[in-house]
Structure formats: structure tokens, C-alpha cells
mmCIF file of C-alpha atoms in Angstrom:
data_model
loop_
_atom_site.group_PDB
_atom_site.id
_atom_site.type_symbol
_atom_site.label_atom_id
_atom_site.label_comp_id
_atom_site.label_asym_id
_atom_site.label_seq_id
_atom_site.Cartn_x
_atom_site.Cartn_y
_atom_site.Cartn_z
ATOM 1 C CA ASP F 1 35.501 40.598 74.694
ATOM 2 C CA ASP F 2 35.322 37.373 72.510
ATOM 3 C CA ASP F 3 32.203 39.055 70.668
ATOM 4 C CA ASP F 4 34.486 41.858 69.876
ATOM 5 C CA ASP F 5 37.243 39.971 68.472
ATOM 6 C CA ASP F 6 34.478 38.254 66.060
ATOM 7 C CA ASP F 7 33.591 41.959 64.810
ATOM 8 C CA ASP F 8 37.188 42.830 64.219
ATOM 9 C CA ASP F 9 38.153 39.770 62.328
ATOM 10 C CA ALA F 10 34.925 40.288 60.043
ATOM 11 C CA PRO F 11 35.913 42.772 57.626
ATOM 12 C CA ASP F 12 39.166 39.970 56.743
ATOM 13 C CA LEU F 13 36.748 37.000 56.286
ATOM 14 C CA ASP F 14 34.638 38.993 53.888
ATOM 15 C CA ASP F 15 37.775 40.014 52.223
ATOM 16 C CA ALA F 16 38.838 36.106 52.187
ATOM 17 C CA ALA F 17 35.879 35.455 50.704
ATOM 18 C CA TYR F 18 36.467 38.119 48.213
ATOM 19 C CA VAL F 19 39.391 37.162 47.359
ATOM 20 C CA LYS F 20 37.890 33.434 46.875
ATOM 21 C CA SER F 21 35.374 34.797 44.370
ATOM 22 C CA LEU F 22 37.963 36.443 42.080
ATOM 23 C CA GLN F 23 40.118 33.453 42.070
ATOM 24 C CA ALA F 24 36.763 31.487 40.477
ATOM 25 C CA LEU F 25 36.550 33.716 37.576
ATOM 26 C CA ARG F 26 37.385 32.361 34.542
ATOM 27 C CA LEU F 27 37.561 33.375 30.790
ATOM 28 C CA ASP F 28 36.187 30.989 28.339
ATOM 29 C CA GLU F 29 37.394 31.017 24.681
ATOM 30 C CA THR F 30 33.732 31.936 23.463
ATOM 31 C CA ASP F 31 33.424 34.770 25.998
ATOM 32 C CA ILE F 32 36.026 36.923 24.025
ATOM 33 C CA VAL F 33 34.105 38.971 21.076
ATOM 34 C CA LYS F 34 35.039 41.338 18.721
ATOM 35 C CA VAL F 35 32.128 43.824 19.189
ATOM 36 C CA THR F 36 33.619 46.756 17.549
ATOM 37 C CA ARG F 37 36.005 46.894 14.423
ATOM 38 C CA LYS F 38 38.596 49.205 16.198
ATOM 39 C CA ARG F 39 39.886 50.382 19.647
ATOM 40 C CA THR F 40 37.742 50.639 22.182
ATOM 41 C CA PHE F 41 36.979 54.091 23.903
ATOM 42 C CA SER F 42 34.125 53.086 26.262
ATOM 43 C CA LEU F 43 32.279 50.261 27.771
ATOM 44 C CA LYS F 44 29.124 49.869 29.972
ATOM 45 C CA TRP F 45 26.625 46.814 31.121
ATOM 46 C CA ALA F 46 23.121 47.357 31.131
ATOM 47 C CA PRO F 47 21.680 47.644 34.284
ATOM 48 C CA ARG F 48 19.597 44.341 34.090
ATOM 49 C CA ALA F 49 19.447 41.400 36.367
ATOM 50 C CA ASP F 50 17.769 39.510 33.228
ATOM 51 C CA ARG F 51 20.312 39.637 30.463
ATOM 52 C CA LEU F 52 23.961 39.942 30.345
ATOM 53 C CA LEU F 53 24.044 42.694 28.131
ATOM 54 C CA ILE F 54 27.053 45.190 27.348
ATOM 55 C CA ALA F 55 27.670 48.178 25.013
ATOM 56 C CA SER F 56 31.470 49.414 23.260
ATOM 57 C CA GLY F 57 31.898 52.216 21.509
ATOM 58 C CA ASP F 58 35.670 52.581 19.355
ATOM 59 C CA VAL F 59 37.745 55.131 18.146
ATOM 60 C CA ASP F 60 36.176 55.460 14.758
ATOM 61 C CA GLY F 61 33.002 56.124 16.331
ATOM 62 C CA ARG F 62 30.913 52.751 16.077
ATOM 63 C CA VAL F 63 28.588 51.678 18.550
ATOM 64 C CA GLY F 64 28.490 47.716 19.306
ATOM 65 C CA VAL F 65 25.944 46.204 21.591
ATOM 66 C CA TRP F 66 26.903 42.088 22.971
ATOM 67 C CA ASP F 67 23.912 40.088 24.381
ATOM 68 C CA VAL F 68 26.376 37.586 25.525
ATOM 69 C CA ASP F 69 24.083 34.549 26.511
ATOM 70 C CA GLU F 70 22.699 34.328 22.950
ATOM 71 C CA ALA F 71 23.734 31.211 21.726
ATOM 72 C CA ASP F 72 23.138 32.652 18.026
ATOM 73 C CA GLY F 73 26.332 33.948 16.740
ATOM 74 C CA ASP F 74 24.695 36.009 14.076
ATOM 75 C CA LYS F 75 22.503 37.260 16.464
ATOM 76 C CA CYS F 76 24.721 38.095 19.398
ATOM 77 C CA VAL F 77 26.469 41.570 18.249
ATOM 78 C CA TRP F 78 24.598 43.989 17.081
ATOM 79 C CA ALA F 79 26.421 47.090 15.516
ATOM 80 C CA LEU F 80 25.511 50.672 15.116
ATOM 81 C CA GLU F 81 27.234 52.100 12.249
ATOM 82 C CA GLY F 82 27.669 55.978 11.890
ATOM 83 C CA ALA F 83 26.500 57.457 15.164
ATOM 84 C CA HIS F 84 29.335 59.103 15.305
ATOM 85 C CA VAL F 85 32.462 59.923 13.273
ATOM 86 C CA ARG F 86 35.252 60.109 16.253
ATOM 87 C CA PRO F 87 35.978 58.219 19.521
ATOM 88 C CA VAL F 88 33.151 57.383 21.204
ATOM 89 C CA THR F 89 34.491 58.057 24.663
ATOM 90 C CA ALA F 90 31.314 57.605 27.042
ATOM 91 C CA MET F 91 28.628 55.429 27.482
ATOM 92 C CA ALA F 92 25.273 55.150 29.506
ATOM 93 C CA TRP F 93 21.963 53.236 29.559
ATOM 94 C CA ARG F 94 18.104 54.145 30.597
ATOM 95 C CA GLY F 95 15.593 51.780 30.138
ATOM 96 C CA ALA F 96 16.195 50.258 26.851
ATOM 97 C CA SER F 97 18.233 52.849 24.636
ATOM 98 C CA VAL F 98 21.747 53.026 25.252
ATOM 99 C CA TYR F 99 23.413 56.566 24.966
ATOM 100 C CA SER F 100 26.734 57.438 23.218
ATOM 101 C CA GLY F 101 29.319 60.433 22.972
ATOM 102 C CA GLY F 102 32.587 61.380 22.559
ATOM 103 C CA TYR F 103 35.192 63.864 20.026
ATOM 104 C CA ASP F 104 32.367 64.586 17.772
ATOM 105 C CA SER F 105 30.794 66.686 20.588
ATOM 106 C CA LEU F 106 27.280 64.938 20.201
ATOM 107 C CA ILE F 107 25.280 62.762 22.786
ATOM 108 C CA ARG F 108 23.165 60.130 21.100
ATOM 109 C CA ALA F 109 20.549 57.655 22.454
ATOM 110 C CA CYS F 110 19.219 54.901 20.368
ATOM 111 C CA ALA F 111 16.468 52.871 21.437
ATOM 112 C CA LEU F 112 16.922 48.809 21.094
ATOM 113 C CA ASP F 113 13.653 47.787 21.425
ATOM 114 C CA HIS F 114 12.595 49.791 18.834
ATOM 115 C CA ALA F 115 12.969 48.312 14.937
ATOM 116 C CA PRO F 116 14.899 50.182 12.570
ATOM 117 C CA LEU F 117 16.832 51.078 15.112
ATOM 118 C CA THR F 118 17.015 54.675 15.317
ATOM 119 C CA SER F 119 19.499 57.338 16.900
ATOM 120 C CA THR F 120 18.291 60.863 18.421
ATOM 121 C CA VAL F 121 20.507 63.699 19.626
ATOM 122 C CA VAL F 122 20.392 64.430 22.996
ATOM 123 C CA ALA F 123 22.736 67.112 22.939
ATOM 124 C CA ASP F 124 24.999 68.816 20.830
ATOM 125 C CA TYR F 125 27.990 70.728 21.456
ATOM 126 C CA GLU F 126 28.947 72.198 18.085
ATOM 127 C CA ASP F 127 27.840 75.730 18.646
ATOM 128 C CA ALA F 128 28.766 75.835 22.725
ATOM 129 C CA ASP F 129 31.288 78.049 24.042
ATOM 130 C CA CYS F 130 33.778 75.134 24.673
ATOM 131 C CA ASP F 131 36.053 72.775 22.631
ATOM 132 C CA ASP F 132 35.968 68.747 21.370
ATOM 133 C CA LEU F 133 33.666 66.688 24.399
ATOM 134 C CA THR F 134 35.884 64.514 25.748
ATOM 135 C CA HIS F 135 34.018 62.643 28.076
ATOM 136 C CA TRP F 136 30.535 63.053 29.865
ATOM 137 C CA CYS F 137 27.953 61.845 32.564
ATOM 138 C CA PHE F 138 24.487 61.881 33.034
ATOM 139 C CA GLY F 139 24.102 63.931 36.704
ATOM 140 C CA GLY F 140 20.469 63.203 37.831
ATOM 141 C CA ALA F 141 16.730 62.864 35.463
ATOM 142 C CA HIS F 142 18.094 65.683 33.148
ATOM 143 C CA VAL F 143 21.378 66.761 33.060
ATOM 144 C CA VAL F 144 24.332 65.647 31.185
ATOM 145 C CA TRP F 145 28.108 66.896 32.038
ATOM 146 C CA GLY F 146 30.497 67.629 29.145
ATOM 147 C CA ALA F 147 34.410 67.479 29.910
ATOM 148 C CA HIS F 148 36.201 69.635 27.380
ATOM 149 C CA LYS F 149 39.138 69.386 25.084
ATOM 150 C CA CYS F 150 39.887 73.102 26.162
ATOM 151 C CA GLY F 151 39.795 72.237 29.925
ATOM 152 C CA ALA F 152 36.163 73.700 30.762
ATOM 153 C CA LEU F 153 33.369 71.757 32.181
ATOM 154 C CA SER F 154 29.882 71.778 31.059
ATOM 155 C CA ARG F 155 26.116 71.591 31.699
ATOM 156 C CA HIS F 156 23.256 70.708 29.782
ATOM 157 C CA ASP F 157 19.741 70.386 30.052
ATOM 158 C CA THR F 158 18.377 67.373 28.148
ATOM 159 C CA ARG F 159 14.964 68.850 28.655
ATOM 160 C CA GLN F 160 15.918 71.647 26.298
ATOM 161 C CA ARG F 161 16.866 71.634 22.569
ATOM 162 C CA ALA F 162 20.080 69.321 21.642
ATOM 163 C CA ASP F 163 21.528 72.443 20.409
ATOM 164 C CA ALA F 164 20.878 75.071 23.189
ATOM 165 C CA LYS F 165 22.833 76.912 25.048
ATOM 166 C CA LYS F 166 24.729 75.303 27.493
ATOM 167 C CA VAL F 167 26.830 76.573 31.236
ATOM 168 C CA VAL F 168 29.849 76.080 30.584
ATOM 169 C CA ILE F 169 32.690 76.721 33.132
ATOM 170 C CA ASP F 170 36.240 77.405 32.791
ATOM 171 C CA ALA F 171 37.678 74.489 35.038
ATOM 172 C CA HIS F 172 40.996 73.106 33.896
ATOM 173 C CA GLY F 173 43.791 74.655 32.338
ATOM 174 C CA LYS F 174 44.258 72.078 30.216
ATOM 175 C CA LYS F 175 42.159 69.589 28.501
ATOM 176 C CA CYS F 176 39.700 67.805 30.832
ATOM 177 C CA ALA F 177 39.838 64.542 30.578
ATOM 178 C CA HIS F 178 36.979 62.696 32.655
ATOM 179 C CA VAL F 179 33.573 63.261 34.611
ATOM 180 C CA ALA F 180 32.274 61.913 36.831
ATOM 181 C CA VAL F 181 28.509 62.709 39.421
ATOM 182 C CA ARG F 182 28.503 61.399 42.977
ATOM 183 C CA PRO F 183 26.545 58.446 43.253
ATOM 184 C CA THR F 184 24.534 59.723 46.509
ATOM 185 C CA ASP F 185 24.645 63.805 45.465
ATOM 186 C CA ASP F 186 24.160 64.965 42.458
ATOM 187 C CA ARG F 187 25.454 68.313 43.405
ATOM 188 C CA HIS F 188 28.837 67.198 43.454
ATOM 189 C CA VAL F 189 30.588 66.480 40.308
ATOM 190 C CA ALA F 190 34.176 65.811 39.765
ATOM 191 C CA THR F 191 36.684 66.094 37.277
ATOM 192 C CA SER F 192 39.697 65.120 36.165
ATOM 193 C CA ALA F 193 42.691 66.673 33.818
ATOM 194 C CA ASN F 194 45.545 67.478 31.605
ATOM 195 C CA ASP F 195 46.773 69.458 34.475
ATOM 196 C CA GLY F 196 47.027 66.779 37.024
ATOM 197 C CA ARG F 197 44.097 67.906 39.319
ATOM 198 C CA VAL F 198 41.233 66.131 40.623
ATOM 199 C CA VAL F 199 38.712 68.299 41.512
ATOM 200 C CA VAL F 200 35.225 68.187 43.034
ATOM 201 C CA TRP F 201 32.742 70.817 42.133
ATOM 202 C CA ASP F 202 29.651 71.590 44.058
ATOM 203 C CA SER F 203 27.042 73.047 41.359
ATOM 204 C CA ARG F 204 25.529 75.124 43.573
ATOM 205 C CA LYS F 205 28.686 77.397 43.451
ATOM 206 C CA LEU F 206 30.067 77.276 39.844
ATOM 207 C CA ASN F 207 30.348 80.496 38.673
ATOM 208 C CA PRO F 208 31.370 80.007 34.805
ATOM 209 C CA LYS F 209 34.611 82.248 35.151
ATOM 210 C CA LYS F 210 35.289 81.658 38.866
ATOM 211 C CA PRO F 211 34.191 78.376 40.111
ATOM 212 C CA VAL F 212 34.897 77.122 43.859
ATOM 213 C CA SER F 213 36.353 74.134 44.380
ATOM 214 C CA VAL F 214 34.838 72.025 47.433
ATOM 215 C CA PHE F 215 37.873 69.806 47.133
ATOM 216 C CA GLU F 216 41.432 69.536 45.513
ATOM 217 C CA ALA F 217 44.185 66.768 44.525
ATOM 218 C CA THR F 218 47.240 67.109 42.458
ATOM 219 C CA HIS F 219 49.338 64.611 40.356
ATOM 220 C CA ALA F 220 52.609 64.752 39.006
ATOM 221 C CA LYS F 221 51.290 64.587 35.819
ATOM 222 C CA SER F 222 48.002 64.082 33.538
ATOM 223 C CA ALA F 223 45.216 62.500 35.497
ATOM 224 C CA HIS F 224 43.608 60.553 33.122
ATOM 225 C CA GLY F 225 40.330 58.748 34.574
ATOM 226 C CA CYS F 226 38.523 59.565 38.121
ATOM 227 C CA CYS F 227 35.224 57.562 39.156
ATOM 228 C CA TRP F 228 33.360 57.336 42.374
ATOM 229 C CA HIS F 229 32.667 54.105 44.508
ATOM 230 C CA PRO F 230 29.021 53.515 44.561
ATOM 231 C CA ASP F 231 28.922 54.596 48.820
ATOM 232 C CA GLY F 232 29.920 58.092 47.521
ATOM 233 C CA GLU F 233 32.394 58.247 50.072
ATOM 234 C CA VAL F 234 35.497 57.594 48.416
ATOM 235 C CA LEU F 235 36.709 58.844 44.639
ATOM 236 C CA GLY F 236 38.952 57.547 42.923
ATOM 237 C CA ALA F 237 41.584 58.428 39.858
ATOM 238 C CA CYS F 238 44.587 57.541 38.095
ATOM 239 C CA SER F 239 47.699 59.366 36.490
ATOM 240 C CA TYR F 240 50.718 59.365 34.336
ATOM 241 C CA ASP F 241 52.473 59.763 37.215
ATOM 242 C CA ASP F 242 52.198 55.818 37.562
ATOM 243 C CA THR F 243 49.855 56.156 40.405
ATOM 244 C CA VAL F 244 46.154 55.094 41.513
ATOM 245 C CA ALA F 245 44.657 57.572 44.365
ATOM 246 C CA PHE F 246 41.513 56.930 46.355
ATOM 247 C CA TYR F 247 40.467 60.157 47.402
ATOM 248 C CA ARG F 248 37.299 60.999 50.533
ATOM 249 C CA PRO F 249 36.822 64.358 50.133
ATOM 250 C CA PHE F 250 34.487 64.839 52.413
ATOM 251 C CA ASP F 251 36.096 63.747 55.695
ATOM 252 C CA GLY F 252 39.167 65.185 55.968
ATOM 253 C CA SER F 253 41.368 61.636 55.241
ATOM 254 C CA ASP F 254 44.808 61.134 53.688
ATOM 255 C CA ALA F 255 44.496 60.243 50.509
ATOM 256 C CA VAL F 256 46.149 56.288 49.972
ATOM 257 C CA ARG F 257 47.545 56.253 46.620
ATOM 258 C CA VAL F 258 49.067 53.249 45.177
ATOM 259 C CA ARG F 259 52.243 52.706 42.963
ATOM 260 C CA HIS F 260 50.568 51.697 39.532
ATOM 261 C CA ASN F 261 52.274 51.433 35.811
ATOM 262 C CA ASN F 262 49.521 53.108 33.554
ATOM 263 C CA HIS F 263 51.848 54.214 30.461
ATOM 264 C CA THR F 264 49.923 52.391 28.205
ATOM 265 C CA GLY F 265 51.442 54.478 25.437
ATOM 266 C CA ARG F 266 50.181 56.288 22.377
ATOM 267 C CA TYR F 267 48.725 52.754 20.752
ATOM 268 C CA LEU F 268 46.721 52.033 23.927
ATOM 269 C CA THR F 269 43.310 53.285 25.507
ATOM 270 C CA PRO F 270 44.739 55.048 28.417
ATOM 271 C CA PHE F 271 43.885 52.994 31.701
ATOM 272 C CA LYS F 272 40.318 54.086 33.491
ATOM 273 C CA PRO F 273 39.534 53.192 36.955
ATOM 274 C CA VAL F 274 36.205 51.928 37.868
ATOM 275 C CA PHE F 275 34.964 50.106 41.414
ATOM 276 C CA ASP F 276 33.965 47.187 41.697
ATOM 277 C CA PRO F 277 30.612 47.296 43.826
ATOM 278 C CA HIS F 278 30.844 43.586 44.849
ATOM 279 C CA ALA F 279 34.124 44.211 47.073
ATOM 280 C CA PRO F 280 33.416 44.082 50.481
ATOM 281 C CA SER F 281 36.011 47.240 51.180
ATOM 282 C CA HIS F 282 36.659 49.959 48.315
ATOM 283 C CA THR F 283 38.434 48.317 45.104
ATOM 284 C CA MET F 284 39.499 49.722 42.014
ATOM 285 C CA ILE F 285 39.768 47.711 39.069
ATOM 286 C CA MET F 286 42.432 49.144 36.598
ATOM 287 C CA GLY F 287 44.277 47.363 33.375
ATOM 288 C CA SER F 288 47.921 45.612 33.545
ATOM 289 C CA MET F 289 51.037 46.430 31.992
ATOM 290 C CA ASN F 290 52.606 43.042 33.161
ATOM 291 C CA GLN F 291 53.341 40.213 31.840
ATOM 292 C CA PRO F 292 51.615 37.220 31.823
ATOM 293 C CA ARG F 293 48.679 39.566 30.995
ATOM 294 C CA GLY F 294 46.105 40.380 33.620
ATOM 295 C CA ILE F 295 43.795 42.597 35.405
ATOM 296 C CA ASP F 296 44.370 44.387 38.681
ATOM 297 C CA PHE F 297 42.210 44.793 41.512
ATOM 298 C CA VAL F 298 43.910 47.833 44.148
ATOM 299 C CA ARG F 299 42.354 47.961 47.482
ATOM 300 C CA GLU F 300 42.579 51.217 49.677
ATOM 301 C CA ASN F 301 42.970 49.437 52.412
ATOM 302 C CA GLY F 302 46.525 49.010 53.097
ATOM 303 C CA GLY F 303 47.683 50.688 49.906
ATOM 304 C CA ARG F 304 48.088 47.713 47.530
ATOM 305 C CA LEU F 305 47.403 45.060 44.741
ATOM 306 C CA LEU F 306 44.815 42.759 46.353
ATOM 307 C CA PHE F 307 44.741 40.329 43.098
ATOM 308 C CA ASN F 308 45.669 39.801 39.626
ATOM 309 C CA LEU F 309 43.522 37.846 37.931
ATOM 310 C CA GLY F 310 44.606 36.567 35.054
ATOM 311 C CA ASP F 311 45.223 32.942 33.117
ATOM 312 C CA ARG F 312 48.625 32.804 32.340
ATOM 313 C CA ASN F 313 48.293 33.828 28.604
ATOM 314 C CA GLU F 314 45.938 31.176 27.729
ATOM 315 C CA VAL F 315 43.277 32.624 26.599
ATOM 316 C CA PHE F 316 43.750 35.880 27.843
ATOM 317 C CA LYS F 317 46.651 37.597 26.280
ATOM 318 C CA ALA F 318 46.013 41.402 25.281
ATOM 319 C CA VAL F 319 46.452 43.865 27.505
ATOM 320 C CA THR F 320 42.309 45.366 28.476
ATOM 321 C CA SER F 321 42.304 49.160 29.578
ATOM 322 C CA LEU F 322 38.927 49.945 30.063
ATOM 323 C CA HIS F 323 36.579 47.275 32.677
ATOM 324 C CA ASP F 324 33.072 47.318 33.757
ATOM 325 C CA VAL F 325 31.636 45.037 36.250
ATOM 326 C CA HIS F 326 27.662 44.147 35.775
ATOM 327 C CA PRO F 327 26.025 45.576 38.888
ATOM 328 C CA PHE F 328 24.103 42.559 39.343
ATOM 329 C CA ALA F 329 26.538 39.941 39.335
ATOM 330 C CA HIS F 330 30.261 39.507 39.803
ATOM 331 C CA VAL F 331 30.963 39.666 36.322
ATOM 332 C CA VAL F 332 33.266 41.422 34.835
ATOM 333 C CA ALA F 333 34.328 42.384 31.539
ATOM 334 C CA GLY F 334 37.266 43.853 29.965
ATOM 335 C CA ALA F 335 38.269 45.821 26.548
ATOM 336 C CA ASN F 336 41.075 45.941 23.957
ATOM 337 C CA ASN F 337 42.767 47.401 21.184
ATOM 338 C CA SER F 338 41.064 45.815 18.698
ATOM 339 C CA GLY F 339 37.641 46.020 19.741
ATOM 340 C CA ARG F 340 36.978 42.755 22.240
ATOM 341 C CA ILE F 341 35.636 42.420 25.082
ATOM 342 C CA SER F 342 36.730 39.876 27.804
ATOM 343 C CA VAL F 343 34.028 38.381 30.151
ATOM 344 C CA TRP F 344 35.191 36.839 33.217
ATOM 345 C CA ARG F 345 32.509 35.108 35.562
ATOM 346 C CA LYS F 346 32.177 31.599 36.995
ATOM 347 C CA PRO F 347 31.793 28.393 35.163
#
């Protein structure tokens, strides 16, 4: 009947409205700002509805915070020099504190509402039974999961001393590049690694020497990034085999793999996928190597490139490897090789 026809058409109408929203995004010259001195390795919006505040970390360990709508050019960017001495590979916000960590195997918290700014070590992996910290994320209120250069996955309880003994799991045979906790169930932890595997682990079944996975997929080359959709049903990944993948680890559906040029070379930060939480269907945002420069929106449904966001090289002229979408507004940030962040939003 007519009602059924209307229901069938509804997703297409949602998608059309979403593409229209993407088409409305613009990049103003004033919305490109150098936030760190060197190449960006991490990027994260503060989850605030009242303010556009974004943090980034660079290859030399610097942390920068940009207050996007602060009119005073001398006050809009705060630089935290000396927080780390090696690449800052992941960041997170909790309240007024920004957390940063990476290859120097330290995770620090900096309270931005405190003058002068103070930095506290939350986790220290120097004496842990694992190599450099290549990526990390929170899992619940008191847990930090770490990915390591030796292929290990580690678990740290933040209620313990920063240098307390870590639980270390032999997860991958090669460098573990990325770790991500399932948003709807923090017992499930995903990792991707240079051995090409994308794996979901159950934290209740993590025997350090013989961990049991609940899902595994394999790429032909290194899987250098993974991320969960906020609904916890879909796990995204990207690989140097030039694919972007959508996995459904818990319902048995076939994977959707989309061809995408992920060969960033040695001088660009490797691409990392991120889902757009404002899209009506599962859509990942990826950097693009194509000319003119743009940002790719790749959709699971149909397994295709949905949209390329760009301005025909008028203002946007450099590849942005990393992206983040503001949780409360359809505002997309991208970070490039010189420490600059670009913010795409509606005029």
C-alpha cells in the first residue's frame, strides 16, 4: 500500500538531506589555523555544545588547542610545549581536561581550567612488558587500552599508580596500529595491525598468552586504522591494500569493502577512518589523495563513495589525513601535514 511505499522511500530522503547538508559545508580562510608546529598525528573535538574547541598533537610531541570562534588571534590557540617528546597518536577529552599520549609511552592529562596549566601522568608504560605505545583509548571510567609497537594490547586501571603493572596481551605478530572500544559495550575492544588483521576481543576472555577473539578479518596489507560507529554495530577499518571496510562483527553480515587510495607515502600521516555521527546511514570520512583536494565520505550501503567535500583548490589545497566530526553540530575538522586544522561548516 501507499504507507509501505513511503517507508521504503524514507531512507533515500534522509540520504538526500544529508548530501544537501554536506554540499552546504564551506571552508573559510579564517577557519584554517596552524595549531601545532609540525605534522599532525591526532585530532579530537571537545564534546561541548557551547563552544568549538579542538585539540591536536604533532609528530614532535606538542599538543595544541584551538578555540575556533575566539576572535582574538593571540588567544585562540593554546600551545602545550613539552607535554611529550615523540608523536602524540591519540587524544581524548574528559570535562575540562585533555588527555594525550603516544610513542613516548606516557599518557598525560592537562586541566585547561587550571592556571597555570598543569600536566599529570595518567599512565606510564616505560617499565611495562611491551614496546612503544602506538595508540590508546579509554574503555569505561577507569580503563585505558593501549596498542603497542611489538603487537601487544595492554590494559591499565587509572585508579592505580601510573607506573603500576599493566595487563599485556599478545594480540598481533606485528605492530598494533590502532585500538578502539565499542561504544555500546566496553567489554569489546577492536585492534588493527601491520599483520593486516582487524580483531575484536572480549575483555573477559583475554588470556595474556592465548587471547580468544570474537571476530577477525584480514587485509592483504597493514590495517592502519579502525573505528566504531556510535551504534556499536559497525566497525570501520582502512588498509594499505587500498580498501575501506565496514564490518558487522556481531550479526554475521558480509563485510563491505570499498576501493580507496590509502597510499599516503612516508611524508603524510597515514589515513585514519572516522564515522560521521550525523549521517543517516553508516558513513566513514577519509582523507583523499586525489586532485583537486577533498575529503571522502564513504557509505556502507551500496559500498561506494557518497560525496567528495572540497572547494576546487581555492582555499583547501593540502591533503588532510585525520578528521573528526563535532558531536553536536555538523562541523568537520581535518588536519594536514603542517599542523594546520581546517574546519568545514555551514556559513
